[in-house]
Short mmCIF file of C-alpha atoms in Angstrom, two decimals:
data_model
loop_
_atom_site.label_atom_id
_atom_site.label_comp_id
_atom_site.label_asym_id
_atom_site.label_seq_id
_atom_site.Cartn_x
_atom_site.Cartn_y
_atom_site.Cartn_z
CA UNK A 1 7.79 0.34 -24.75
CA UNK A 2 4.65 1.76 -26.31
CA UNK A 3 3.64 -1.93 -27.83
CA UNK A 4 4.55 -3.33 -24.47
CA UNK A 5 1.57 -0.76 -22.91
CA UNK A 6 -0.55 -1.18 -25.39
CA UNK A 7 -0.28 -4.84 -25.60
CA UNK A 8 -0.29 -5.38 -21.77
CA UNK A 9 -3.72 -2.97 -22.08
CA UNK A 10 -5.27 -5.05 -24.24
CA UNK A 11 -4.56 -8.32 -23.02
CA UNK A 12 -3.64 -7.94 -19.50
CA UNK A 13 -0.41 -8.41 -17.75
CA UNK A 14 -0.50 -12.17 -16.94
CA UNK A 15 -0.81 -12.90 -20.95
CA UNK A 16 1.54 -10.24 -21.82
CA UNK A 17 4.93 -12.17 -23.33
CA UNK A 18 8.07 -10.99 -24.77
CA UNK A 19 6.93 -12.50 -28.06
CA UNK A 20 3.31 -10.58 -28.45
CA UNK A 21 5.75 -7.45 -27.40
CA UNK A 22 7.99 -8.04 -30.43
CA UNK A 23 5.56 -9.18 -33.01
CA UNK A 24 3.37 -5.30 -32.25
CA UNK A 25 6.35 -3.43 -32.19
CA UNK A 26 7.09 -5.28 -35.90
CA UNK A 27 10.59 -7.02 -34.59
CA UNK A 28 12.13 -9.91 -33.61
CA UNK A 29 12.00 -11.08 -30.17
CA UNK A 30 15.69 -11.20 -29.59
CA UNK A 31 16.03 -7.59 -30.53
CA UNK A 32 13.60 -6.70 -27.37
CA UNK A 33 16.03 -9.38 -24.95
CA UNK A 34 18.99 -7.11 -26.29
CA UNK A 35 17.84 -4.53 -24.13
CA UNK A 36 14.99 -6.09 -21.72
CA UNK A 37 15.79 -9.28 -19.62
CA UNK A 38 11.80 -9.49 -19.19
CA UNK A 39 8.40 -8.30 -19.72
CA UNK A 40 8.19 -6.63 -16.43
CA UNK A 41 11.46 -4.93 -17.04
CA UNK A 42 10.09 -3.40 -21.14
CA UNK A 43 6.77 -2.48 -19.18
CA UNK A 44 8.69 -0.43 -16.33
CA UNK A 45 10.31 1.25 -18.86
CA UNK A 46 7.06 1.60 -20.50
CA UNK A 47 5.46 3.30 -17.42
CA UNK A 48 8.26 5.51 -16.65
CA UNK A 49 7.86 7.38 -19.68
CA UNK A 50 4.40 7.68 -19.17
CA UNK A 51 4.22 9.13 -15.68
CA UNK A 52 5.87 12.30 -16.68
CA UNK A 53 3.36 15.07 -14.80
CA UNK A 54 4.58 14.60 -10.97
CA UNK A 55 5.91 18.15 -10.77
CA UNK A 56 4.90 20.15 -8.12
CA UNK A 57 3.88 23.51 -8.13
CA UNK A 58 4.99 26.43 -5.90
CA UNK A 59 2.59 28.56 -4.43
CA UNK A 60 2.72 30.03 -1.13
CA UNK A 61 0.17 27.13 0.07
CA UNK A 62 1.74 23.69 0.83
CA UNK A 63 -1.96 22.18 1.29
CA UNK A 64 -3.09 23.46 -2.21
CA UNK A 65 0.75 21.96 -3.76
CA UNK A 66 -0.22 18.90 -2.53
CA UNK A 67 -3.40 18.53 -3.44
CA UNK A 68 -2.88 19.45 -7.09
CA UNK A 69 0.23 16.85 -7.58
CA UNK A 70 -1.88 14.12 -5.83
CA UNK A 71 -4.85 14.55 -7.80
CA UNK A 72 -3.21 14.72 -10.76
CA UNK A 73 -0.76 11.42 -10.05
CA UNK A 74 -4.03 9.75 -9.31
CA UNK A 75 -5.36 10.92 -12.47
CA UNK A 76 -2.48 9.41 -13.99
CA UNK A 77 -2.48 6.52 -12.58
CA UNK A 78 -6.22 5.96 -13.27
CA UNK A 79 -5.47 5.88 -16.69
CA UNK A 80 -6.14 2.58 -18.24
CA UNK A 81 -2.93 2.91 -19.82
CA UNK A 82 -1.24 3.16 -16.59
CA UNK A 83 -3.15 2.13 -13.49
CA UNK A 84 -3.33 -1.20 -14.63
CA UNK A 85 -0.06 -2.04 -15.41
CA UNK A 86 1.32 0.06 -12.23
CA UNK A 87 -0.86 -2.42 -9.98
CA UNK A 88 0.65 -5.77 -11.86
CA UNK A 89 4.21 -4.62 -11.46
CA UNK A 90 3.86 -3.54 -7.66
CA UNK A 91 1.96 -7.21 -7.09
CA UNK A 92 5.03 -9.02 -9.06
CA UNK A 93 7.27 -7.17 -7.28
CA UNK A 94 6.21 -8.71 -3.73
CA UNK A 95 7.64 -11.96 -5.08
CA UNK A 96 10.53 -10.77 -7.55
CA UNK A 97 13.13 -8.67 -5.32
CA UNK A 98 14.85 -7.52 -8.73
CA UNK A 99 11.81 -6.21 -9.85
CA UNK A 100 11.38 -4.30 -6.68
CA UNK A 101 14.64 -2.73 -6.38
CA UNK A 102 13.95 -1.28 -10.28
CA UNK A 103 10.75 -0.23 -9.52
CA UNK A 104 11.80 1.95 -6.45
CA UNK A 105 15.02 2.90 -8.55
CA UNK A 106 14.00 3.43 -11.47
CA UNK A 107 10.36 5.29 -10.93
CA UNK A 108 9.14 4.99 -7.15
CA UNK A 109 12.51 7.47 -5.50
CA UNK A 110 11.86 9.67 -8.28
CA UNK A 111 8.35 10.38 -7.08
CA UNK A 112 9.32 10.66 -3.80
CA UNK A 113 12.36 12.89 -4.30
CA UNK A 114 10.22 15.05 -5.70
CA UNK A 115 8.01 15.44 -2.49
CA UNK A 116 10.72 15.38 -0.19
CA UNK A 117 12.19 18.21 -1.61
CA UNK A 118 8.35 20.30 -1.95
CA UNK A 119 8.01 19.03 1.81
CA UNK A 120 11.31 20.53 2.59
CA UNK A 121 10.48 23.46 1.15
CA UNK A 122 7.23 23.94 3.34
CA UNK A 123 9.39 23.04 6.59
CA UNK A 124 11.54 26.22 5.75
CA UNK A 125 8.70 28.26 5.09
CA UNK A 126 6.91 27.06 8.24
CA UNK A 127 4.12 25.45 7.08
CA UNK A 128 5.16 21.86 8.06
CA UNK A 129 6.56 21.01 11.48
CA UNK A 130 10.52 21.04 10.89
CA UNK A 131 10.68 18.24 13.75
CA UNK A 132 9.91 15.70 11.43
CA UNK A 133 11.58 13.75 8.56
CA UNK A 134 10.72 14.33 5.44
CA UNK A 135 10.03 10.34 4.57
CA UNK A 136 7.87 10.25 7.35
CA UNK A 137 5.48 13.13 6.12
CA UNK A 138 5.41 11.23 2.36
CA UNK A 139 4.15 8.20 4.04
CA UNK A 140 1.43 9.94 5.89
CA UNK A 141 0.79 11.75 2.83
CA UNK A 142 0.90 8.84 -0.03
CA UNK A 143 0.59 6.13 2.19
CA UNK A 144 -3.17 6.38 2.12
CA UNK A 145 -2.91 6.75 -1.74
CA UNK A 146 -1.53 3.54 -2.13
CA UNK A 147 -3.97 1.14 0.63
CA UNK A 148 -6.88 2.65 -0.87
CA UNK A 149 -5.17 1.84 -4.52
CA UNK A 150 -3.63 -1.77 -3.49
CA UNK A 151 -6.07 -2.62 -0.52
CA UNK A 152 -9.16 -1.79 -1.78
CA UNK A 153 -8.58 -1.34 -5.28
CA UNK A 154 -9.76 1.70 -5.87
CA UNK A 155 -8.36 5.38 -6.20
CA UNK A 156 -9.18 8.43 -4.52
CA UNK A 157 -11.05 11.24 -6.00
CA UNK A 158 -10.28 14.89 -5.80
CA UNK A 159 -12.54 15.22 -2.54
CA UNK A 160 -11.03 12.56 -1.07
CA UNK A 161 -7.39 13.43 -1.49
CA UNK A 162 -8.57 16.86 -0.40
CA UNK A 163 -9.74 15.75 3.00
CA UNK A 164 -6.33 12.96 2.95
CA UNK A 165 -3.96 16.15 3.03
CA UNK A 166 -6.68 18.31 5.59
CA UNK A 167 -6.96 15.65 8.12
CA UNK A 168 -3.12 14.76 7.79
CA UNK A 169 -1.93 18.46 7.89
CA UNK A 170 -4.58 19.42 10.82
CA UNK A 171 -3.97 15.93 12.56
CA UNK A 172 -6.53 13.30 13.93
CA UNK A 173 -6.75 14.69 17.38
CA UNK A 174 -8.77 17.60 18.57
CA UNK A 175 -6.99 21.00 18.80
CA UNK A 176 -4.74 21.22 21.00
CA UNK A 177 -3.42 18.38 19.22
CA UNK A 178 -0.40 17.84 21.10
CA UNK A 179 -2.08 17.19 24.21
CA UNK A 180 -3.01 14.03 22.85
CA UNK A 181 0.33 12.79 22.11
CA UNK A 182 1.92 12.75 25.48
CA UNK A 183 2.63 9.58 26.56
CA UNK A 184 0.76 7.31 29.10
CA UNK A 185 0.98 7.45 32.85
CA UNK B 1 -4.18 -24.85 5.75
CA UNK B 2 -1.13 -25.74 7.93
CA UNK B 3 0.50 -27.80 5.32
CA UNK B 4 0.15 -24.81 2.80
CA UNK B 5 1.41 -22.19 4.97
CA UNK B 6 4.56 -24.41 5.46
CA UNK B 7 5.03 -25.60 2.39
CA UNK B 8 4.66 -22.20 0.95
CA UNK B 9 7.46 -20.75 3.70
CA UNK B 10 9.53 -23.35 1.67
CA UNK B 11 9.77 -22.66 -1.53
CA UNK B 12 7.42 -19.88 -1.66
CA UNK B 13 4.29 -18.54 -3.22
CA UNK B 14 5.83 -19.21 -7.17
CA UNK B 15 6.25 -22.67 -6.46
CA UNK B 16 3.18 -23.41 -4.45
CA UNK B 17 1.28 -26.06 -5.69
CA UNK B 18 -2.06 -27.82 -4.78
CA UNK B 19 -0.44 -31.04 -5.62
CA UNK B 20 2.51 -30.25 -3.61
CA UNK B 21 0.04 -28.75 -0.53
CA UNK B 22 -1.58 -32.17 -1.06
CA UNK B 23 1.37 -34.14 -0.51
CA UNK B 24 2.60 -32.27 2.34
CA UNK B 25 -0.96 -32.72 4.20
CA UNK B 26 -0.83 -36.61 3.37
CA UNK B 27 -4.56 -36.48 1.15
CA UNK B 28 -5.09 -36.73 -2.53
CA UNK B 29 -5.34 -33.84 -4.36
CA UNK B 30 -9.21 -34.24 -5.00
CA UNK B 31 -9.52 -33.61 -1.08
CA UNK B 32 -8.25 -30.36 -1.58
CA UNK B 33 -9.75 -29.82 -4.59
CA UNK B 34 -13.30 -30.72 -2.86
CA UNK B 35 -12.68 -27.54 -0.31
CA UNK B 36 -10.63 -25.06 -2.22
CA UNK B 37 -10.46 -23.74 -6.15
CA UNK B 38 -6.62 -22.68 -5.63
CA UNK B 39 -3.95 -22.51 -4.06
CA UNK B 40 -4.56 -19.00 -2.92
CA UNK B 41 -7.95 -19.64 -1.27
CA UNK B 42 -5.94 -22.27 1.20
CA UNK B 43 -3.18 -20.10 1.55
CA UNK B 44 -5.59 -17.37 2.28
CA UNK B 45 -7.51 -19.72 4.90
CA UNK B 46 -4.51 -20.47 6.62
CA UNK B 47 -3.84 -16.52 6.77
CA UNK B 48 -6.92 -16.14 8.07
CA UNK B 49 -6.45 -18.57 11.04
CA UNK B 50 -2.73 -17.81 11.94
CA UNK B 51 -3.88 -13.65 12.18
CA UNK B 52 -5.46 -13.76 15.37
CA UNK B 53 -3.60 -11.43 17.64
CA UNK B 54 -5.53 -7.74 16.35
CA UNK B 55 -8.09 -7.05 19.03
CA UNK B 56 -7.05 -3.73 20.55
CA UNK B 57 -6.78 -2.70 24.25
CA UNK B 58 -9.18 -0.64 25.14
CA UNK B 59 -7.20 1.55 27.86
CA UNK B 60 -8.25 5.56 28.52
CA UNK B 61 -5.47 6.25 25.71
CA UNK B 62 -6.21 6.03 22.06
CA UNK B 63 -2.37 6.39 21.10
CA UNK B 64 -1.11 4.25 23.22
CA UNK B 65 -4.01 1.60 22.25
CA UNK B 66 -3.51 2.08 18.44
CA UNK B 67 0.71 2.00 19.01
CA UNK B 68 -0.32 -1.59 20.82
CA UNK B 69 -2.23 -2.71 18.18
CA UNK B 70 -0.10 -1.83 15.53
CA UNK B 71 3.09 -2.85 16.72
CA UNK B 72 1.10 -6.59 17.40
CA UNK B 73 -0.01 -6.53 13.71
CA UNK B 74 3.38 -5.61 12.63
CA UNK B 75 5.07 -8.27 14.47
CA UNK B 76 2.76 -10.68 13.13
CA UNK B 77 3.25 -9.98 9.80
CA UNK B 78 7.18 -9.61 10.08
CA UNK B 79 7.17 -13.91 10.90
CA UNK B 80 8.42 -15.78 7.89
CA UNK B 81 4.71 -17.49 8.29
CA UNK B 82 2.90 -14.85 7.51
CA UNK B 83 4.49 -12.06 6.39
CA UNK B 84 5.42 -13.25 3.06
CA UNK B 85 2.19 -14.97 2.04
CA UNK B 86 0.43 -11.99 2.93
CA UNK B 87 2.53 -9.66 0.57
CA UNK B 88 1.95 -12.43 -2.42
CA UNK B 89 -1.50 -12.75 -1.58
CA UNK B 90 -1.82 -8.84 -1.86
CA UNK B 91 0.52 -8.96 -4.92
CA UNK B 92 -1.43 -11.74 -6.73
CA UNK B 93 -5.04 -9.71 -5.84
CA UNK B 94 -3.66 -6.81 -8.42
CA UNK B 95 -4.08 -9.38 -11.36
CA UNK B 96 -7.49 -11.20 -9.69
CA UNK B 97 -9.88 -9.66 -8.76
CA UNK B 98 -11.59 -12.73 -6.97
CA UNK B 99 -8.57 -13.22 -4.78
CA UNK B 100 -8.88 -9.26 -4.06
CA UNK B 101 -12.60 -9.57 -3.43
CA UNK B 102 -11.81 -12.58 -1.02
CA UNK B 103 -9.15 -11.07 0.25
CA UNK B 104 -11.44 -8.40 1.90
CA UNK B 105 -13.95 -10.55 2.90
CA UNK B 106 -12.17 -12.98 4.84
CA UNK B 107 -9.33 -10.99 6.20
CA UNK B 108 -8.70 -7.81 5.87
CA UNK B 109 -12.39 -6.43 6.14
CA UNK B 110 -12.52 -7.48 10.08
CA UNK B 111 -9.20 -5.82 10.64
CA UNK B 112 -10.89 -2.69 9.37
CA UNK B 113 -13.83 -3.30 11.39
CA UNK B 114 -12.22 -3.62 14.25
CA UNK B 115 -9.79 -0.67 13.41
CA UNK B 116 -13.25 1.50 13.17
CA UNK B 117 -14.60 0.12 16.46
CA UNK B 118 -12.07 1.18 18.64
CA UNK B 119 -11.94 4.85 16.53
CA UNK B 120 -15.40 5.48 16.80
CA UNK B 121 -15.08 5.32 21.19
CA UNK B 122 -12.20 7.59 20.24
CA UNK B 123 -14.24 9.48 18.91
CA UNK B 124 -17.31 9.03 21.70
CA UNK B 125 -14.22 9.99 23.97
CA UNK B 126 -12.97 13.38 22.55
CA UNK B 127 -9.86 11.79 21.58
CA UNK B 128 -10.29 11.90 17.93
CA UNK B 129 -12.04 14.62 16.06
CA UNK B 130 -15.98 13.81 15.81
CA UNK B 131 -16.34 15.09 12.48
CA UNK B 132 -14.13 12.18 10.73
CA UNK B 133 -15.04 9.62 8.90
CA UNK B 134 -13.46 6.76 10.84
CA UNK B 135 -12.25 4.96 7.39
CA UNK B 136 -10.33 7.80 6.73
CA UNK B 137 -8.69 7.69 10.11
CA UNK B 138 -7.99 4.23 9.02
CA UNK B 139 -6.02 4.86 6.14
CA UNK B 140 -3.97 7.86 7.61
CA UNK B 141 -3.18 5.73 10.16
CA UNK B 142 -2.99 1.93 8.22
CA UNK B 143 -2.37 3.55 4.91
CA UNK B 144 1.78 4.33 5.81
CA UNK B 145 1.95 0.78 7.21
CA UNK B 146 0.91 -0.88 4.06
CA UNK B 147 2.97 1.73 2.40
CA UNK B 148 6.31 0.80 4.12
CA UNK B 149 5.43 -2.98 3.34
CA UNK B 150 4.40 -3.06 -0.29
CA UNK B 151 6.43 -0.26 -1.97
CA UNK B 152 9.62 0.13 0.34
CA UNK B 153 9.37 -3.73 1.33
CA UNK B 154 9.69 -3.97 5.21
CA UNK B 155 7.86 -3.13 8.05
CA UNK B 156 8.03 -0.50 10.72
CA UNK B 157 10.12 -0.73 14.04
CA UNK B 158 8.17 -0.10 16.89
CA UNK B 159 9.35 3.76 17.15
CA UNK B 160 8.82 4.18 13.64
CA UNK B 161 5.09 2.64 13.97
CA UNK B 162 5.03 5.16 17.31
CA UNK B 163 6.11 7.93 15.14
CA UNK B 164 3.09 7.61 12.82
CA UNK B 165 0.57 7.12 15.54
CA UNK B 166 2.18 10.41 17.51
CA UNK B 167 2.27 12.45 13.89
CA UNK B 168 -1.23 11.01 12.34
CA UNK B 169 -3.31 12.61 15.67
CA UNK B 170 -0.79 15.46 15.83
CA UNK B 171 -1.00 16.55 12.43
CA UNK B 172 1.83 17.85 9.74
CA UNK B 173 1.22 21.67 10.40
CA UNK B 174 3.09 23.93 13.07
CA UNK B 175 -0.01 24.23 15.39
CA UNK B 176 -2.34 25.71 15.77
CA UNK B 177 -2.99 23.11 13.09
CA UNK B 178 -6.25 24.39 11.48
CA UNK B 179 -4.27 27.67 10.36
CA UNK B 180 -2.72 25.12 7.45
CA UNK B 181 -5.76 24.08 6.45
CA UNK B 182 -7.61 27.61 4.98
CA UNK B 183 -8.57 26.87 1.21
CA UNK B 184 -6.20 29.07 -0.90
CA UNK B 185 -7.26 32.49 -2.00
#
């Protein structure tokens, strides 16, 4: 897994073979098919040992929990020896279902598991409206993590993840918020 | 661009060929050649004119305008013509970044533009907070759509795509929102 992130590092994920894997990890290529169908598969095994730091902590301040995990999960994930390869797999994925299912399996339900259960924990204490679902408030959360990451190919920096969980907490609309949300005549 | 958006319906971005766009569109491949350097800048083209539908109404109600909007662009992208090619295209922009770059240019930039047009008379109009940068309304509110589509692989109903709208300008906290929102000690 470690030659398979190096290797895609170096040469980049399109040039990245089964056969460059084996020959840096000093082994033949049918010992990496023996437990790898494919080079995607060895590299999301790669990456899933490598984004180990998703905890989140728990202070009394949901805002400042959230902030901290997302800046450092960007962090991560702007490492060369991650962001890179994260990117590829996500943009195979929209044209390999398999690939898509592991990803979300294996790595992507992990990270959000992990928030659910942190935004769960601020619905009980009061600090996030209990009215809605938990998915919902990781896609208003991360959602802008990834477009900024897959759309515009860049990632946020700490101010800007700061103001992503503000403006999402406090809401777009001018206090009172909910007045904006009733329906039309 | 017609032929390409067919063909590629057919057996898919993979398989996609100029030579077999060529065919389909009756020309020599030289033709095609003369106009496009790949098969993803015709693909792309033919995006470009089959996404027409995203002008937004511009009624007294921002939600209800943005739900309209969205729920258009959603639709749009859910037909087997589009929705598909748009997800490899975004896919095959993680490995190049020339398809990225063009990707922004031709399509998804004036979505954004327009997207900021009808925020910033939100914003004229007291409906959304003044002191926002409008691209960072765009991603709380875009950023969850893209989300859904690229990591989780389908697209929001028209309640869920509701639900956003009504919880982006509502905001995540209990209100009075800007309680949540105090740095921590």
């Amino acid at each position: 897994m470690r030659a398979a992130l190096d290797l895609c590092r170096e040469v980049g994920y399109r040039k990245l073979s089964i056969e460059g894997i084996a020959a840096r990890a000093g082994v033949g290529k049918n010992t990496i098919y023996r437990w790898w169908p494919s080079k995607s598969a060895v590299l999301l095994d790669g990456l899933v040992s490598a984004v180990t730091d998703v905890a989140f902590p728990h202070t009394a301040d949901v805002a400042a929990d959230l902030k901290t995990q997302m800046v450092t999960v960007a962090g991560s994930i702007a490492s060369p020896d991650i962001g890179p390869h994260y990117a590829a797999l996500i943009g195979e994925a929209q044209q390999d279902p398999e690939l898509a299912r592991a990803l979300w399996d294996r790595l992507i339900s992990h990270l959000v598991a992990a928030a659910v259960q942190r935004i769960q924990l601020a619905q009980r204490q009061g600090q996030i409206r209990p009215d809605l679902a938990p998915d919902l408030v990781v896609e208003l959360l991360y959602g802008p993590i990834y477009y900024r990451y897959l759309i515009r190919q860049r990632l946020p920096d700490e101010e800007h993840i700061n103001a992503i969980v503000d403006t999402a907490l406090a809401g777009l609309a001018p206090s009172p918020a909910s007045s904006q949300t009733a329906p039309p005549a």
